[in-house]
């Protein structure tokens, strides 16, 4: 009996070591390629925008760069691929991109039916409606019978239909695939309102000739938990993406910023030193260097820094933290212990 038990323990240990030592197919391809291929929105202010030189910036872009910093120690080793609502999941399934960080809502049907994994939630949002101020529309009840612009192939189509049916209201949908065409249709008056996640509407509003002529109605009619999406073919890569997000949240909890990270690495608490790789273990568990989280914070910043820089109160979008505040400050952001 003792011999059988010993044999079983040795076999289990061998399997564990083999699992820790081998990288999954996606991670192997990324390392061999020398860059992360990241699917982002075709253009959404504050989240993913390319300038005239092709340089991408935004909250979702920062998530991509943070993953690259985890894997390579270099946040610049990313190639960005703009994806529309219609092709984003197909592009990921086909291996055209390694990860999606564009605004993609986590739902059961997508999670269970598409062979994809949401590695976490990095932005809590919900479906809202924007209208011209001149229309005098104060609430959603006033949209009964209205023509509403929305992204074709998005969750907004389903959520809007459910809301209006439940409340005995009617509407005429105008679903358009291209984001620029959608925005132009709304601003030209082809529809009475436009619907999308509230953060999306805030970004669209900044593109208007006179943003003050438009207002986002206060009602939120759905839950839209957004986060990075990967295929279910590589748990090692999924873990890196998941803990990249958790590290950014944890760094904010600990007060570690891009400005003080070197001082905190030398003089911080034991928990901070574990996060930043002074006390080893986390990097080995993920199969990457021990300073992976240090590289994230040094090159990108913590979650709060990324939020404020791209979409927060000081940005053109001017979004409050709201549900995206830390759990200790009344929000929903909560990272598991490292």
mmCIF file of C-alpha atoms in Angstrom:
data_model
loop_
_atom_site.group_PDB
_atom_site.id
_atom_site.type_symbol
_atom_site.label_atom_id
_atom_site.label_comp_id
_atom_site.label_asym_id
_atom_site.label_seq_id
_atom_site.Cartn_x
_atom_site.Cartn_y
_atom_site.Cartn_z
ATOM 1 C CA UNK A 1 0.000 0.000 0.000
ATOM 2 C CA UNK A 2 2.838 2.392 0.915
ATOM 3 C CA UNK A 3 4.598 1.619 -2.363
ATOM 4 C CA UNK A 4 1.414 2.300 -4.347
ATOM 5 C CA UNK A 5 0.899 5.581 -2.515
ATOM 6 C CA UNK A 6 4.508 6.613 -3.132
ATOM 7 C CA UNK A 7 4.193 5.733 -6.816
ATOM 8 C CA UNK A 8 1.020 7.813 -7.098
ATOM 9 C CA UNK A 9 2.634 10.792 -5.378
ATOM 10 C CA UNK A 10 5.675 10.622 -7.659
ATOM 11 C CA UNK A 11 3.435 10.451 -10.732
ATOM 12 C CA UNK A 12 1.344 13.425 -9.586
ATOM 13 C CA UNK A 13 4.474 15.443 -8.824
ATOM 14 C CA UNK A 14 5.875 14.654 -12.273
ATOM 15 C CA UNK A 15 2.641 15.785 -13.917
ATOM 16 C CA UNK A 16 2.652 19.020 -11.898
ATOM 17 C CA UNK A 17 6.263 19.791 -12.815
ATOM 18 C CA UNK A 18 5.555 19.030 -16.480
ATOM 19 C CA UNK A 19 2.521 21.332 -16.405
ATOM 20 C CA UNK A 20 4.497 24.190 -14.846
ATOM 21 C CA UNK A 21 7.409 23.770 -17.255
ATOM 22 C CA UNK A 22 5.449 23.766 -20.515
ATOM 23 C CA UNK A 23 3.892 26.784 -22.178
ATOM 24 C CA UNK A 24 0.566 26.488 -23.960
ATOM 25 C CA UNK A 25 0.179 26.934 -27.734
ATOM 26 C CA UNK A 26 -0.792 30.598 -27.645
ATOM 27 C CA UNK A 27 1.994 31.603 -25.276
ATOM 28 C CA UNK A 28 4.561 29.641 -27.316
ATOM 29 C CA UNK A 29 3.485 31.430 -30.505
ATOM 30 C CA UNK A 30 3.634 34.827 -28.826
ATOM 31 C CA UNK A 31 7.151 34.207 -27.516
ATOM 32 C CA UNK A 32 8.356 32.839 -30.850
ATOM 33 C CA UNK A 33 6.816 35.782 -32.707
ATOM 34 C CA UNK A 34 8.347 38.282 -30.317
ATOM 35 C CA UNK A 35 5.203 40.343 -29.965
ATOM 36 C CA UNK A 36 1.633 40.173 -28.672
ATOM 37 C CA UNK A 37 -1.132 40.598 -31.271
ATOM 38 C CA UNK A 38 -4.005 42.451 -29.670
ATOM 39 C CA UNK A 39 -7.507 43.050 -31.032
ATOM 40 C CA UNK A 40 -8.853 46.519 -30.232
ATOM 41 C CA UNK A 41 -11.742 48.725 -31.289
ATOM 42 C CA UNK A 42 -11.498 50.343 -34.701
ATOM 43 C CA UNK A 43 -11.502 53.681 -32.906
ATOM 44 C CA UNK A 44 -13.101 54.666 -29.603
ATOM 45 C CA UNK A 45 -11.978 57.815 -27.813
ATOM 46 C CA UNK A 46 -10.279 57.140 -24.501
ATOM 47 C CA UNK A 47 -10.172 53.373 -25.100
ATOM 48 C CA UNK A 48 -8.361 52.714 -28.384
ATOM 49 C CA UNK A 49 -7.340 55.386 -30.859
ATOM 50 C CA UNK A 50 -4.521 55.480 -33.412
ATOM 51 C CA UNK A 51 -2.885 58.790 -34.301
ATOM 52 C CA UNK A 52 -1.606 59.846 -37.742
ATOM 53 C CA UNK A 53 1.632 57.965 -37.102
ATOM 54 C CA UNK A 54 -0.210 54.762 -36.240
ATOM 55 C CA UNK A 55 0.538 54.977 -32.527
ATOM 56 C CA UNK A 56 -2.256 53.548 -30.390
ATOM 57 C CA UNK A 57 -3.354 54.965 -27.037
ATOM 58 C CA UNK A 58 -6.260 54.376 -24.661
ATOM 59 C CA UNK A 59 -7.504 52.386 -21.697
ATOM 60 C CA UNK A 60 -7.877 49.150 -23.702
ATOM 61 C CA UNK A 61 -4.522 49.772 -25.362
ATOM 62 C CA UNK A 62 -2.907 50.024 -21.922
ATOM 63 C CA UNK A 63 -4.269 46.559 -21.098
ATOM 64 C CA UNK A 64 -2.527 45.147 -24.180
ATOM 65 C CA UNK A 65 0.719 46.888 -23.315
ATOM 66 C CA UNK A 66 0.538 45.613 -19.750
ATOM 67 C CA UNK A 67 0.215 42.007 -20.980
ATOM 68 C CA UNK A 68 3.249 42.539 -23.227
ATOM 69 C CA UNK A 69 5.172 43.954 -20.257
ATOM 70 C CA UNK A 70 4.304 40.816 -18.282
ATOM 71 C CA UNK A 71 5.511 38.436 -20.991
ATOM 72 C CA UNK A 72 8.469 40.302 -22.495
ATOM 73 C CA UNK A 73 9.324 42.951 -19.916
ATOM 74 C CA UNK A 74 8.664 45.452 -22.714
ATOM 75 C CA UNK A 75 5.263 47.116 -23.137
ATOM 76 C CA UNK A 76 6.072 48.123 -26.713
ATOM 77 C CA UNK A 77 6.093 44.563 -28.036
ATOM 78 C CA UNK A 78 2.482 44.712 -29.226
ATOM 79 C CA UNK A 79 0.851 44.787 -32.651
ATOM 80 C CA UNK A 80 -2.650 46.246 -32.621
ATOM 81 C CA UNK A 81 -5.361 44.913 -34.929
ATOM 82 C CA UNK A 82 -8.581 46.991 -35.157
ATOM 83 C CA UNK A 83 -11.659 44.736 -35.090
ATOM 84 C CA UNK A 84 -15.332 45.532 -35.608
ATOM 85 C CA UNK A 85 -18.301 44.229 -33.628
ATOM 86 C CA UNK A 86 -18.964 41.622 -36.320
ATOM 87 C CA UNK A 87 -15.487 40.090 -36.685
ATOM 88 C CA UNK A 88 -13.900 40.516 -33.224
ATOM 89 C CA UNK A 89 -14.737 37.045 -31.867
ATOM 90 C CA UNK A 90 -14.128 35.332 -35.207
ATOM 91 C CA UNK A 91 -10.683 36.955 -35.384
ATOM 92 C CA UNK A 92 -9.857 35.633 -31.928
ATOM 93 C CA UNK A 93 -11.212 32.142 -32.660
ATOM 94 C CA UNK A 94 -9.212 31.980 -35.887
ATOM 95 C CA UNK A 95 -5.976 32.968 -34.142
ATOM 96 C CA UNK A 96 -5.652 36.269 -35.993
ATOM 97 C CA UNK A 97 -5.253 37.942 -32.600
ATOM 98 C CA UNK A 98 -4.016 36.534 -29.280
ATOM 99 C CA UNK A 99 -6.330 38.538 -27.052
ATOM 100 C CA UNK A 100 -9.216 40.983 -27.375
ATOM 101 C CA UNK A 101 -9.134 44.015 -25.125
ATOM 102 C CA UNK A 102 -11.760 45.977 -27.064
ATOM 103 C CA UNK A 103 -15.067 46.696 -25.321
ATOM 104 C CA UNK A 104 -16.632 43.208 -25.303
ATOM 105 C CA UNK A 105 -19.362 42.354 -22.814
ATOM 106 C CA UNK A 106 -19.025 39.094 -20.870
ATOM 107 C CA UNK A 107 -22.192 37.019 -21.322
ATOM 108 C CA UNK A 108 -23.088 33.363 -20.786
ATOM 109 C CA UNK A 109 -23.769 32.744 -24.477
ATOM 110 C CA UNK A 110 -20.394 34.134 -25.496
ATOM 111 C CA UNK A 111 -18.510 32.440 -22.668
ATOM 112 C CA UNK A 112 -20.078 28.994 -23.090
ATOM 113 C CA UNK A 113 -20.847 29.047 -26.793
ATOM 114 C CA UNK A 114 -17.821 30.572 -28.511
ATOM 115 C CA UNK A 115 -14.916 28.662 -26.969
ATOM 116 C CA UNK A 116 -13.625 31.857 -25.340
ATOM 117 C CA UNK A 117 -12.651 32.933 -21.826
ATOM 118 C CA UNK A 118 -13.020 36.317 -20.178
ATOM 119 C CA UNK A 119 -9.887 36.644 -18.072
ATOM 120 C CA UNK A 120 -11.511 39.208 -15.783
ATOM 121 C CA UNK A 121 -13.469 42.461 -15.710
ATOM 122 C CA UNK A 122 -11.523 45.670 -16.158
ATOM 123 C CA UNK A 123 -14.484 47.993 -16.770
ATOM 124 C CA UNK A 124 -18.024 47.883 -15.398
ATOM 125 C CA UNK A 125 -20.458 49.566 -17.753
ATOM 126 C CA UNK A 126 -24.068 49.459 -18.938
ATOM 127 C CA UNK A 127 -26.265 50.373 -21.883
ATOM 128 C CA UNK A 128 -27.380 54.014 -21.993
ATOM 129 C CA UNK A 129 -28.915 56.428 -24.503
ATOM 130 C CA UNK A 130 -27.736 59.798 -25.815
ATOM 131 C CA UNK A 131 -30.073 62.426 -27.277
ATOM 132 C CA UNK A 132 -29.850 66.003 -28.563
ATOM 133 C CA UNK A 133 -30.420 68.549 -25.809
ATOM 134 C CA UNK A 134 -32.755 70.467 -28.139
ATOM 135 C CA UNK A 135 -35.143 67.492 -28.262
ATOM 136 C CA UNK A 136 -36.097 68.073 -24.638
ATOM 137 C CA UNK A 137 -35.992 64.362 -23.819
ATOM 138 C CA UNK A 138 -35.520 63.860 -20.088
ATOM 139 C CA UNK A 139 -35.915 60.099 -19.655
ATOM 140 C CA UNK A 140 -36.292 56.820 -21.507
ATOM 141 C CA UNK A 141 -40.109 56.901 -21.420
ATOM 142 C CA UNK A 142 -39.936 59.825 -23.833
ATOM 143 C CA UNK A 143 -38.251 57.576 -26.420
ATOM 144 C CA UNK A 144 -41.436 55.579 -27.051
ATOM 145 C CA UNK A 145 -41.787 55.371 -30.843
ATOM 146 C CA UNK A 146 -38.326 56.822 -31.455
ATOM 147 C CA UNK A 147 -35.771 55.788 -34.077
ATOM 148 C CA UNK A 148 -32.644 54.591 -32.298
ATOM 149 C CA UNK A 149 -29.171 54.171 -33.770
ATOM 150 C CA UNK A 150 -27.079 51.212 -32.547
ATOM 151 C CA UNK A 151 -24.099 49.070 -33.486
ATOM 152 C CA UNK A 152 -25.035 46.122 -35.660
ATOM 153 C CA UNK A 153 -24.071 42.830 -34.023
ATOM 154 C CA UNK A 154 -23.711 44.285 -30.541
ATOM 155 C CA UNK A 155 -25.399 43.397 -27.260
ATOM 156 C CA UNK A 156 -27.214 46.738 -27.570
ATOM 157 C CA UNK A 157 -29.594 45.234 -30.131
ATOM 158 C CA UNK A 158 -30.779 42.549 -27.705
ATOM 159 C CA UNK A 159 -30.813 44.724 -24.575
ATOM 160 C CA UNK A 160 -32.758 47.528 -26.270
ATOM 161 C CA UNK A 161 -35.349 45.106 -27.626
ATOM 162 C CA UNK A 162 -35.774 43.468 -24.209
ATOM 163 C CA UNK A 163 -36.150 46.810 -22.426
ATOM 164 C CA UNK A 164 -38.695 48.302 -24.812
ATOM 165 C CA UNK A 165 -40.740 45.083 -24.971
ATOM 166 C CA UNK A 166 -40.781 44.762 -21.173
ATOM 167 C CA UNK A 167 -41.978 48.341 -20.766
ATOM 168 C CA UNK A 168 -44.623 48.181 -23.520
ATOM 169 C CA UNK A 169 -42.776 50.667 -25.710
ATOM 170 C CA UNK A 170 -42.000 50.677 -29.413
ATOM 171 C CA UNK A 171 -38.976 51.906 -31.351
ATOM 172 C CA UNK A 172 -37.448 51.741 -34.807
ATOM 173 C CA UNK A 173 -33.888 50.355 -34.779
ATOM 174 C CA UNK A 174 -31.270 51.701 -37.170
ATOM 175 C CA UNK A 175 -28.408 49.192 -36.903
ATOM 176 C CA UNK A 176 -25.167 50.224 -38.606
ATOM 177 C CA UNK A 177 -21.897 48.275 -38.677
ATOM 178 C CA UNK A 178 -19.334 51.036 -39.133
ATOM 179 C CA UNK A 179 -18.821 53.227 -36.062
ATOM 180 C CA UNK A 180 -18.139 56.429 -37.995
ATOM 181 C CA UNK A 181 -21.254 55.928 -40.109
ATOM 182 C CA UNK A 182 -23.264 55.226 -36.981
ATOM 183 C CA UNK A 183 -22.076 58.418 -35.302
ATOM 184 C CA UNK A 184 -22.696 60.453 -38.448
ATOM 185 C CA UNK A 185 -26.232 59.094 -38.690
ATOM 186 C CA UNK A 186 -27.000 60.228 -35.170
ATOM 187 C CA UNK A 187 -25.422 63.658 -35.462
ATOM 188 C CA UNK A 188 -27.170 64.278 -38.803
ATOM 189 C CA UNK A 189 -30.553 63.579 -37.242
ATOM 190 C CA UNK A 190 -31.365 60.258 -38.916
ATOM 191 C CA UNK A 191 -32.279 58.886 -35.484
ATOM 192 C CA UNK A 192 -33.712 60.400 -32.323
ATOM 193 C CA UNK A 193 -31.227 58.695 -30.016
ATOM 194 C CA UNK A 194 -28.123 56.546 -30.082
ATOM 195 C CA UNK A 195 -27.525 53.670 -27.692
ATOM 196 C CA UNK A 196 -24.301 52.024 -26.538
ATOM 197 C CA UNK A 197 -22.434 51.492 -23.289
ATOM 198 C CA UNK A 198 -22.312 54.750 -21.338
ATOM 199 C CA UNK A 199 -18.527 55.021 -21.738
ATOM 200 C CA UNK A 200 -18.898 54.535 -25.485
ATOM 201 C CA UNK A 201 -21.472 57.322 -25.635
ATOM 202 C CA UNK A 202 -19.135 59.621 -23.683
ATOM 203 C CA UNK A 203 -16.479 58.967 -26.322
ATOM 204 C CA UNK A 204 -18.922 59.519 -29.203
ATOM 205 C CA UNK A 205 -20.083 62.790 -27.636
ATOM 206 C CA UNK A 206 -16.529 64.199 -27.774
ATOM 207 C CA UNK A 207 -16.530 63.803 -31.569
ATOM 208 C CA UNK A 208 -19.510 66.115 -32.044
ATOM 209 C CA UNK A 209 -18.946 69.613 -33.403
ATOM 210 C CA UNK A 210 -20.601 70.916 -30.238
ATOM 211 C CA UNK A 211 -20.520 68.205 -27.534
ATOM 212 C CA UNK A 212 -22.630 70.407 -25.245
ATOM 213 C CA UNK A 213 -25.555 69.958 -27.660
ATOM 214 C CA UNK A 214 -25.917 66.320 -26.584
ATOM 215 C CA UNK A 215 -26.674 64.617 -23.289
ATOM 216 C CA UNK A 216 -26.508 61.020 -22.051
ATOM 217 C CA UNK A 217 -29.735 60.093 -20.271
ATOM 218 C CA UNK A 218 -29.238 58.948 -16.648
ATOM 219 C CA UNK A 219 -30.906 55.522 -16.938
ATOM 220 C CA UNK A 220 -28.683 52.462 -17.396
ATOM 221 C CA UNK A 221 -30.713 49.490 -18.668
ATOM 222 C CA UNK A 222 -28.204 46.631 -18.627
ATOM 223 C CA UNK A 223 -25.028 45.256 -17.124
ATOM 224 C CA UNK A 224 -21.975 45.357 -19.382
ATOM 225 C CA UNK A 225 -18.961 43.823 -17.656
ATOM 226 C CA UNK A 226 -16.069 44.365 -20.059
ATOM 227 C CA UNK A 227 -12.708 42.657 -19.985
ATOM 228 C CA UNK A 228 -9.907 40.955 -21.919
ATOM 229 C CA UNK A 229 -10.957 37.865 -23.894
ATOM 230 C CA UNK A 230 -8.804 34.864 -24.850
ATOM 231 C CA UNK A 231 -9.318 31.432 -26.382
ATOM 232 C CA UNK A 232 -9.800 28.411 -24.137
ATOM 233 C CA UNK A 233 -6.782 26.655 -25.641
ATOM 234 C CA UNK A 234 -4.076 27.908 -23.289
ATOM 235 C CA UNK A 235 -4.612 28.152 -19.514
ATOM 236 C CA UNK A 236 -1.048 29.448 -19.000
ATOM 237 C CA UNK A 237 -1.691 32.458 -21.231
ATOM 238 C CA UNK A 238 -5.116 33.001 -19.663
ATOM 239 C CA UNK A 239 -3.481 33.105 -16.219
ATOM 240 C CA UNK A 240 -0.979 35.734 -17.386
ATOM 241 C CA UNK A 241 -3.744 37.940 -18.804
ATOM 242 C CA UNK A 242 -5.879 37.484 -15.672
ATOM 243 C CA UNK A 243 -3.066 38.308 -13.260
ATOM 244 C CA UNK A 244 -1.837 41.220 -15.352
ATOM 245 C CA UNK A 245 -5.205 42.852 -14.689
ATOM 246 C CA UNK A 246 -5.161 41.788 -11.034
ATOM 247 C CA UNK A 247 -1.646 43.184 -10.603
ATOM 248 C CA UNK A 248 -2.740 46.605 -11.868
ATOM 249 C CA UNK A 249 -5.653 46.633 -9.422
ATOM 250 C CA UNK A 250 -3.487 45.324 -6.569
ATOM 251 C CA UNK A 251 -0.859 47.998 -7.251
ATOM 252 C CA UNK A 252 -3.503 50.682 -6.847
ATOM 253 C CA UNK A 253 -4.694 49.051 -3.609
ATOM 254 C CA UNK A 254 -1.120 49.133 -2.267
ATOM 255 C CA UNK A 255 -0.505 52.697 -3.457
ATOM 256 C CA UNK A 256 2.210 51.618 -5.902
ATOM 257 C CA UNK A 257 2.430 53.973 -8.892
ATOM 258 C CA UNK A 258 4.712 54.449 -11.873
ATOM 259 C CA UNK A 259 6.296 57.363 -9.992
ATOM 260 C CA UNK A 260 7.085 55.573 -6.725
ATOM 261 C CA UNK A 261 7.496 51.950 -7.843
ATOM 262 C CA UNK A 262 11.279 51.942 -7.460
ATOM 263 C CA UNK A 263 11.094 53.298 -3.922
ATOM 264 C CA UNK A 264 8.295 50.882 -3.041
ATOM 265 C CA UNK A 265 10.315 47.987 -4.447
ATOM 266 C CA UNK A 266 13.142 48.836 -2.094
ATOM 267 C CA UNK A 267 11.216 49.992 0.968
ATOM 268 C CA UNK A 268 7.654 48.682 0.687
ATOM 269 C CA UNK A 269 5.864 46.117 2.801
ATOM 270 C CA UNK A 270 6.348 42.386 2.351
ATOM 271 C CA UNK A 271 3.130 42.276 0.303
ATOM 272 C CA UNK A 272 4.416 45.039 -1.978
ATOM 273 C CA UNK A 273 7.766 43.277 -2.371
ATOM 274 C CA UNK A 274 5.955 40.064 -3.290
ATOM 275 C CA UNK A 275 3.953 41.958 -5.915
ATOM 276 C CA UNK A 276 7.051 43.586 -7.388
ATOM 277 C CA UNK A 277 9.149 40.410 -7.440
ATOM 278 C CA UNK A 278 11.582 41.146 -4.613
ATOM 279 C CA UNK A 279 10.072 38.182 -2.771
ATOM 280 C CA UNK A 280 9.960 35.555 -5.558
ATOM 281 C CA UNK A 281 7.242 33.078 -6.402
ATOM 282 C CA UNK A 282 4.521 34.767 -8.452
ATOM 283 C CA UNK A 283 6.618 34.933 -11.616
ATOM 284 C CA UNK A 284 7.623 31.283 -11.366
ATOM 285 C CA UNK A 285 3.994 30.249 -10.914
ATOM 286 C CA UNK A 286 3.062 32.104 -14.125
ATOM 287 C CA UNK A 287 6.125 30.983 -16.074
ATOM 288 C CA UNK A 288 7.448 34.523 -16.555
ATOM 289 C CA UNK A 289 10.094 36.706 -14.904
ATOM 290 C CA UNK A 290 9.695 37.631 -11.249
ATOM 291 C CA UNK A 291 9.664 41.366 -12.062
ATOM 292 C CA UNK A 292 6.622 41.055 -14.361
ATOM 293 C CA UNK A 293 4.350 43.200 -12.174
ATOM 294 C CA UNK A 294 7.130 45.744 -11.607
ATOM 295 C CA UNK A 295 7.419 46.099 -15.392
ATOM 296 C CA UNK A 296 3.668 46.679 -15.691
ATOM 297 C CA UNK A 297 3.562 49.443 -13.101
ATOM 298 C CA UNK A 298 6.839 51.047 -14.202
ATOM 299 C CA UNK A 299 5.856 51.210 -17.872
ATOM 300 C CA UNK A 300 2.042 51.528 -17.768
ATOM 301 C CA UNK A 301 1.047 52.439 -14.212
ATOM 302 C CA UNK A 302 -1.538 50.951 -11.893
ATOM 303 C CA UNK A 303 -5.223 50.590 -12.748
ATOM 304 C CA UNK A 304 -6.145 54.026 -11.394
ATOM 305 C CA UNK A 305 -3.386 55.751 -13.358
ATOM 306 C CA UNK A 306 -4.556 54.148 -16.603
ATOM 307 C CA UNK A 307 -8.182 55.013 -15.876
ATOM 308 C CA UNK A 308 -7.537 58.671 -15.042
ATOM 309 C CA UNK A 309 -5.132 59.209 -17.928
ATOM 310 C CA UNK A 310 -7.462 57.826 -20.570
ATOM 311 C CA UNK A 311 -11.091 58.160 -19.476
ATOM 312 C CA UNK A 312 -11.139 59.781 -16.013
ATOM 313 C CA UNK A 313 -12.125 63.201 -14.744
ATOM 314 C CA UNK A 314 -9.094 64.907 -16.278
ATOM 315 C CA UNK A 315 -9.580 63.348 -19.722
ATOM 316 C CA UNK A 316 -11.897 64.543 -22.518
ATOM 317 C CA UNK A 317 -14.384 61.791 -21.539
ATOM 318 C CA UNK A 318 -14.522 62.988 -17.918
ATOM 319 C CA UNK A 319 -15.894 59.720 -16.535
ATOM 320 C CA UNK A 320 -16.237 59.290 -12.759
ATOM 321 C CA UNK A 321 -14.757 56.120 -11.253
ATOM 322 C CA UNK A 322 -18.225 54.964 -10.081
ATOM 323 C CA UNK A 323 -18.442 51.171 -10.143
ATOM 324 C CA UNK A 324 -14.846 51.117 -11.381
ATOM 325 C CA UNK A 325 -13.504 52.397 -8.079
ATOM 326 C CA UNK A 326 -11.697 50.019 -5.744
ATOM 327 C CA UNK A 327 -13.913 47.870 -3.515
ATOM 328 C CA UNK A 328 -12.464 49.740 -0.512
ATOM 329 C CA UNK A 329 -13.741 53.022 -1.983
ATOM 330 C CA UNK A 330 -17.294 51.974 -2.811
ATOM 331 C CA UNK A 331 -16.627 50.417 -6.223
ATOM 332 C CA UNK A 332 -16.617 46.880 -7.603
ATOM 333 C CA UNK A 333 -12.894 46.444 -8.365
ATOM 334 C CA UNK A 334 -11.565 43.571 -6.274
ATOM 335 C CA UNK A 335 -8.414 41.595 -7.071
ATOM 336 C CA UNK A 336 -7.889 38.149 -5.531
ATOM 337 C CA UNK A 337 -4.903 37.987 -3.166
ATOM 338 C CA UNK A 338 -1.573 37.291 -4.839
#
